[in-house]
Tab-separated table of C-alpha atoms in Angstrom:
chain	number	residue	atom	x	y	z
A	1	GLU	CA	21.938	28.634	-2.842
A	2	ALA	CA	21.648	25.037	-2.630
A	3	ALA	CA	21.082	22.773	-5.747
A	4	VAL	CA	19.304	19.756	-6.042
A	5	THR	CA	18.370	18.209	-9.330
A	6	GLN	CA	15.878	15.340	-10.094
A	7	SER	CA	15.534	12.962	-13.490
A	8	PRO	CA	13.488	12.340	-14.884
A	9	ARG	CA	11.116	15.363	-14.621
A	10	SER	CA	7.897	13.348	-15.527
A	11	LYS	CA	7.453	9.750	-16.303
A	12	VAL	CA	4.495	7.277	-17.492
A	13	ALA	CA	5.178	3.542	-16.324
A	14	VAL	CA	3.123	0.720	-16.958
A	15	THR	CA	1.979	-1.501	-13.701
A	16	GLY	CA	4.315	-4.113	-12.966
A	17	GLY	CA	7.043	-2.210	-14.585
A	18	LYS	CA	10.153	-1.060	-12.770
A	19	VAL	CA	10.593	2.825	-12.245
A	20	THR	CA	13.982	4.795	-11.007
A	21	LEU	CA	13.997	8.016	-10.031
A	22	SER	CA	17.389	9.828	-9.475
A	23	CYS	CA	18.319	13.056	-7.351
A	24	HIS	CA	21.697	14.759	-7.365
A	25	GLN	CA	22.669	17.507	-5.028
A	26	THR	CA	25.743	19.686	-5.351
A	27	ASN	CA	25.271	21.266	-1.386
A	28	ASN	CA	27.519	19.150	0.024
A	29	HIS	CA	24.862	17.656	2.431
A	30	ASP	CA	24.720	14.590	4.340
A	31	TYR	CA	20.942	14.041	4.454
A	32	MET	CA	18.886	13.270	1.724
A	33	TYR	CA	15.244	12.693	1.344
A	34	TRP	CA	12.758	10.942	-0.906
A	35	TYR	CA	8.990	12.675	-0.460
A	36	ARG	CA	5.555	12.020	-2.258
A	37	GLN	CA	2.989	14.411	-2.688
A	38	ASP	CA	-0.767	13.463	-3.194
A	39	THR	CA	-3.417	16.062	-3.405
A	40	GLY	CA	-4.514	16.488	0.262
A	41	HIS	CA	-1.610	14.803	1.883
A	42	GLY	CA	1.080	17.421	1.928
A	43	LEU	CA	4.459	15.741	1.858
A	44	ARG	CA	5.230	12.209	3.355
A	45	LEU	CA	8.645	10.671	3.635
A	46	ILE	CA	9.475	7.648	1.715
A	47	HIS	CA	12.972	6.844	2.643
A	48	TYR	CA	16.101	9.182	3.863
A	49	SER	CA	19.690	8.744	4.075
A	50	TYR	CA	22.511	10.223	6.072
A	51	VAL	CA	25.524	8.696	4.650
A	52	ALA	CA	26.463	6.849	1.605
A	53	ASP	CA	25.878	3.125	1.053
A	54	SER	CA	23.020	3.276	4.011
A	55	THR	CA	19.203	4.048	3.680
A	56	GLU	CA	16.602	4.544	6.130
A	57	LYS	CA	12.959	4.046	5.840
A	58	GLY	CA	10.538	6.493	6.236
A	59	ASP	CA	6.591	6.855	7.177
A	60	ILE	CA	5.562	5.193	3.823
A	61	PRO	CA	8.382	2.747	2.649
A	62	ASP	CA	6.391	-0.173	1.420
A	63	GLY	CA	6.761	-0.862	-2.275
A	64	TYR	CA	9.743	1.390	-2.711
A	65	LYS	CA	13.437	1.052	-2.245
A	66	ALA	CA	16.021	3.735	-2.028
A	67	SER	CA	19.798	3.623	-3.123
A	68	ARG	CA	22.742	5.894	-1.570
A	69	PRO	CA	25.591	5.097	-3.814
A	70	SER	CA	27.427	8.341	-3.054
A	71	GLN	CA	27.000	11.640	-0.654
A	72	GLU	CA	25.345	13.552	-3.998
A	73	ASN	CA	23.037	10.786	-5.367
A	74	PHE	CA	20.064	9.186	-3.988
A	75	SER	CA	17.720	7.191	-5.934
A	76	LEU	CA	14.088	5.864	-5.349
A	77	ILE	CA	13.245	2.564	-6.981
A	78	LEU	CA	9.759	1.161	-7.488
A	79	GLU	CA	10.335	-2.423	-8.531
A	80	LEU	CA	6.747	-3.251	-9.287
A	81	ALA	CA	4.738	0.094	-9.885
A	82	SER	CA	1.278	0.335	-8.997
A	83	LEU	CA	-1.492	2.732	-9.788
A	84	SER	CA	-1.655	3.780	-6.336
A	85	GLN	CA	2.180	5.039	-6.755
A	86	THR	CA	1.121	7.843	-9.241
A	87	ALA	CA	1.920	10.991	-7.440
A	88	VAL	CA	4.891	13.738	-7.593
A	89	TYR	CA	8.004	12.878	-5.967
A	90	PHE	CA	10.473	15.264	-4.445
A	91	CYS	CA	13.808	14.756	-3.419
A	92	ALA	CA	15.472	17.181	-0.545
A	93	SER	CA	18.743	17.376	1.122
A	94	SER	CA	19.661	18.935	4.361
A	95	GLU	CA	22.934	19.882	6.255
A	96	SER	CA	22.203	18.264	9.486
A	97	GLY	CA	19.098	15.570	10.301
A	98	GLY	CA	17.340	15.915	13.540
A	99	GLY	CA	14.815	18.294	12.119
A	100	TYR	CA	17.052	21.563	12.631
A	101	ALA	CA	18.184	21.810	9.409
A	102	GLU	CA	16.094	23.675	6.635
A	103	GLN	CA	15.388	21.325	3.668
A	104	PHE	CA	16.526	21.984	0.131
A	105	PHE	CA	14.278	20.385	-2.528
A	106	GLY	CA	14.495	19.305	-5.986
A	107	PRO	CA	12.103	20.353	-8.887
A	108	GLY	CA	9.963	17.049	-8.560
A	109	THR	CA	9.245	14.134	-10.591
A	110	ARG	CA	5.825	13.649	-11.917
A	111	LEU	CA	5.276	9.619	-12.001
A	112	THR	CA	2.087	8.442	-13.641
A	113	VAL	CA	1.489	4.576	-13.620
A	114	LEU	CA	-1.425	3.417	-16.155
B	1	GLN	CA	2.594	8.784	15.049
B	2	GLN	CA	3.420	12.269	15.066
B	3	LYS	CA	0.814	14.767	13.215
B	4	VAL	CA	0.460	18.290	12.018
B	5	GLN	CA	-2.889	19.783	11.264
B	6	GLN	CA	-3.499	22.944	9.182
B	7	SER	CA	-6.247	24.814	8.807
B	8	PRO	CA	-7.883	26.265	6.986
B	9	GLU	CA	-7.736	23.955	4.243
B	10	SER	CA	-8.080	26.932	1.391
B	11	LEU	CA	-8.411	30.649	2.099
B	12	ILE	CA	-9.266	33.698	-0.329
B	13	VAL	CA	-8.106	37.108	0.649
B	14	PRO	CA	-8.014	40.729	-1.249
B	15	GLU	CA	-5.165	42.200	-2.722
B	16	GLY	CA	-3.795	44.033	0.406
B	17	GLY	CA	-5.552	42.061	2.964
B	18	MET	CA	-4.239	40.082	5.682
B	19	ALA	CA	-3.944	36.306	5.424
B	20	SER	CA	-3.557	33.964	8.689
B	21	LEU	CA	-2.775	30.339	8.545
B	22	ASN	CA	-2.718	27.934	11.707
B	23	CYS	CA	-0.807	24.861	12.591
B	24	THR	CA	-1.056	22.412	15.323
B	25	SER	CA	1.068	19.571	16.236
B	26	SER	CA	0.032	16.549	17.834
B	27	ASP	CA	3.299	15.730	19.921
B	28	ARG	CA	4.316	17.957	23.079
B	29	ASN	CA	8.249	16.866	22.145
B	30	VAL	CA	7.825	19.242	18.961
B	31	ASP	CA	11.279	21.392	18.565
B	32	TYR	CA	10.979	23.336	15.703
B	33	PHE	CA	8.114	24.472	13.298
B	34	TRP	CA	8.663	25.311	9.470
B	35	TRP	CA	6.419	27.012	6.964
B	36	TYR	CA	7.313	26.127	3.638
B	37	ARG	CA	5.779	27.923	0.304
B	38	GLN	CA	4.824	26.113	-2.931
B	39	HIS	CA	3.832	27.793	-5.873
B	40	SER	CA	1.751	25.756	-8.236
B	41	GLY	CA	4.069	23.342	-10.224
B	42	LYS	CA	6.979	24.181	-8.210
B	43	SER	CA	8.685	22.646	-5.322
B	44	PRO	CA	8.877	23.921	-1.834
B	45	LYS	CA	10.747	26.689	-0.436
B	46	MET	CA	11.471	27.604	3.268
B	47	LEU	CA	9.820	30.520	4.339
B	48	MET	CA	10.044	31.019	7.978
B	49	SER	CA	11.462	28.481	11.160
B	50	ILE	CA	10.474	29.232	14.563
B	51	PHE	CA	11.330	27.165	17.767
B	52	SER	CA	10.934	29.401	20.458
B	53	ASN	CA	7.935	30.827	22.125
B	54	GLY	CA	6.613	34.175	20.798
B	55	GLU	CA	6.849	36.069	17.558
B	56	LYS	CA	9.186	36.240	14.854
B	57	GLU	CA	8.896	38.816	11.685
B	58	GLU	CA	10.223	39.011	8.294
B	59	GLY	CA	8.976	41.727	5.913
B	60	ARG	CA	5.414	41.027	5.424
B	61	PHE	CA	5.459	37.910	7.184
B	62	THR	CA	4.984	37.230	10.666
B	63	VAL	CA	5.196	33.799	12.475
B	64	HIS	CA	3.887	33.059	15.883
B	65	LEU	CA	4.494	30.106	18.455
B	66	ASN	CA	2.815	29.018	21.471
B	67	LYS	CA	4.628	25.945	22.639
B	68	ALA	CA	2.189	25.047	25.287
B	69	SER	CA	-0.422	24.749	22.924
B	70	LEU	CA	1.570	23.210	20.314
B	71	HIS	CA	0.274	26.061	17.900
B	72	THR	CA	2.025	28.240	15.432
B	73	SER	CA	0.298	30.511	13.037
B	74	LEU	CA	1.626	32.345	9.863
B	75	HIS	CA	0.504	35.954	9.107
B	76	ILE	CA	0.515	37.703	5.875
B	77	ARG	CA	0.200	41.260	5.854
B	78	ASP	CA	-0.736	43.573	2.593
B	79	SER	CA	-1.131	40.298	0.494
B	80	GLN	CA	0.307	40.132	-3.014
B	81	PRO	CA	-1.076	37.901	-5.741
B	82	SER	CA	2.482	36.590	-5.816
B	83	ASP	CA	1.593	34.931	-2.051
B	84	SER	CA	-1.014	32.858	-3.930
B	85	ALA	CA	0.352	29.389	-3.085
B	86	LEU	CA	0.236	25.936	-1.083
B	87	TYR	CA	1.684	26.829	2.637
B	88	LEU	CA	3.224	23.875	4.185
B	89	CYS	CA	3.557	23.832	7.968
B	90	ALA	CA	6.191	21.059	8.955
B	91	ALA	CA	6.994	20.066	12.528
B	92	SER	CA	10.563	18.579	13.803
B	93	TRP	CA	11.807	16.780	16.621
B	94	GLY	CA	15.261	16.270	17.914
B	95	SER	CA	15.231	12.978	18.995
B	96	GLY	CA	15.360	10.075	16.104
B	97	GLY	CA	17.620	11.772	13.798
B	98	TYR	CA	15.766	12.801	10.802
B	99	LYS	CA	11.928	13.541	12.074
B	100	VAL	CA	10.229	16.003	10.050
B	101	VAL	CA	6.659	15.924	9.354
B	102	PHE	CA	4.445	17.849	7.138
B	103	GLY	CA	0.830	18.908	7.312
B	104	SER	CA	-1.343	19.006	4.180
B	105	GLY	CA	-1.447	22.615	3.401
B	106	THR	CA	-3.278	25.590	3.371
B	107	ARG	CA	-4.133	26.715	-0.216
B	108	LEU	CA	-3.956	30.723	-0.246
B	109	LEU	CA	-5.440	32.812	-3.157
B	110	VAL	CA	-4.663	36.421	-3.279
B	111	SER	CA	-7.576	37.874	-5.363
B	112	PRO	CA	-6.532	41.637	-7.268
């Protein structure tokens, strides 16, 4: 089965601080995604990538940056963390894009911004 | 912007009963519907997918799709307490590369 890992699993950050969330996959998948999950909002796409050294904006990219230095690794960066970014963040990967392929999710990172 | 609406928001069924969950897309060009299950504190895992009109069955789970009405439903028969979870419906579109949109989910509780 596909393996996606995330680190850290939880983090407490201060408002205005920088936060980096990391994701690693061993599936040899081209597509990787970052979602956030808030109560009542399901999953919302922040950024995605389909090739190393390239990232694309999702539906809610404001306040977030992404980096894909290799096929296996995908990071989400909050340059100036804000209270509204408190959420659970999931990374996912899929074999192909176009919405035709199953997405495999990591365990999630619970981020609390104080 | 494409939207996916799920109903009901929450559902309680007795053990052994039938659970029925609904999902509708706002975009007529949707290609696939997905159902993911997320147990409390865990990550979502794909349960079933469907892209053509009709019905698909896997064990106790059955998915229906009516593309004309952009509606899909998930039915769980002989519900078990282990089925208690958040069920997320997602819709995807072929054009545009990545597009998958998730609904807000239906929280199912199966009472023993």
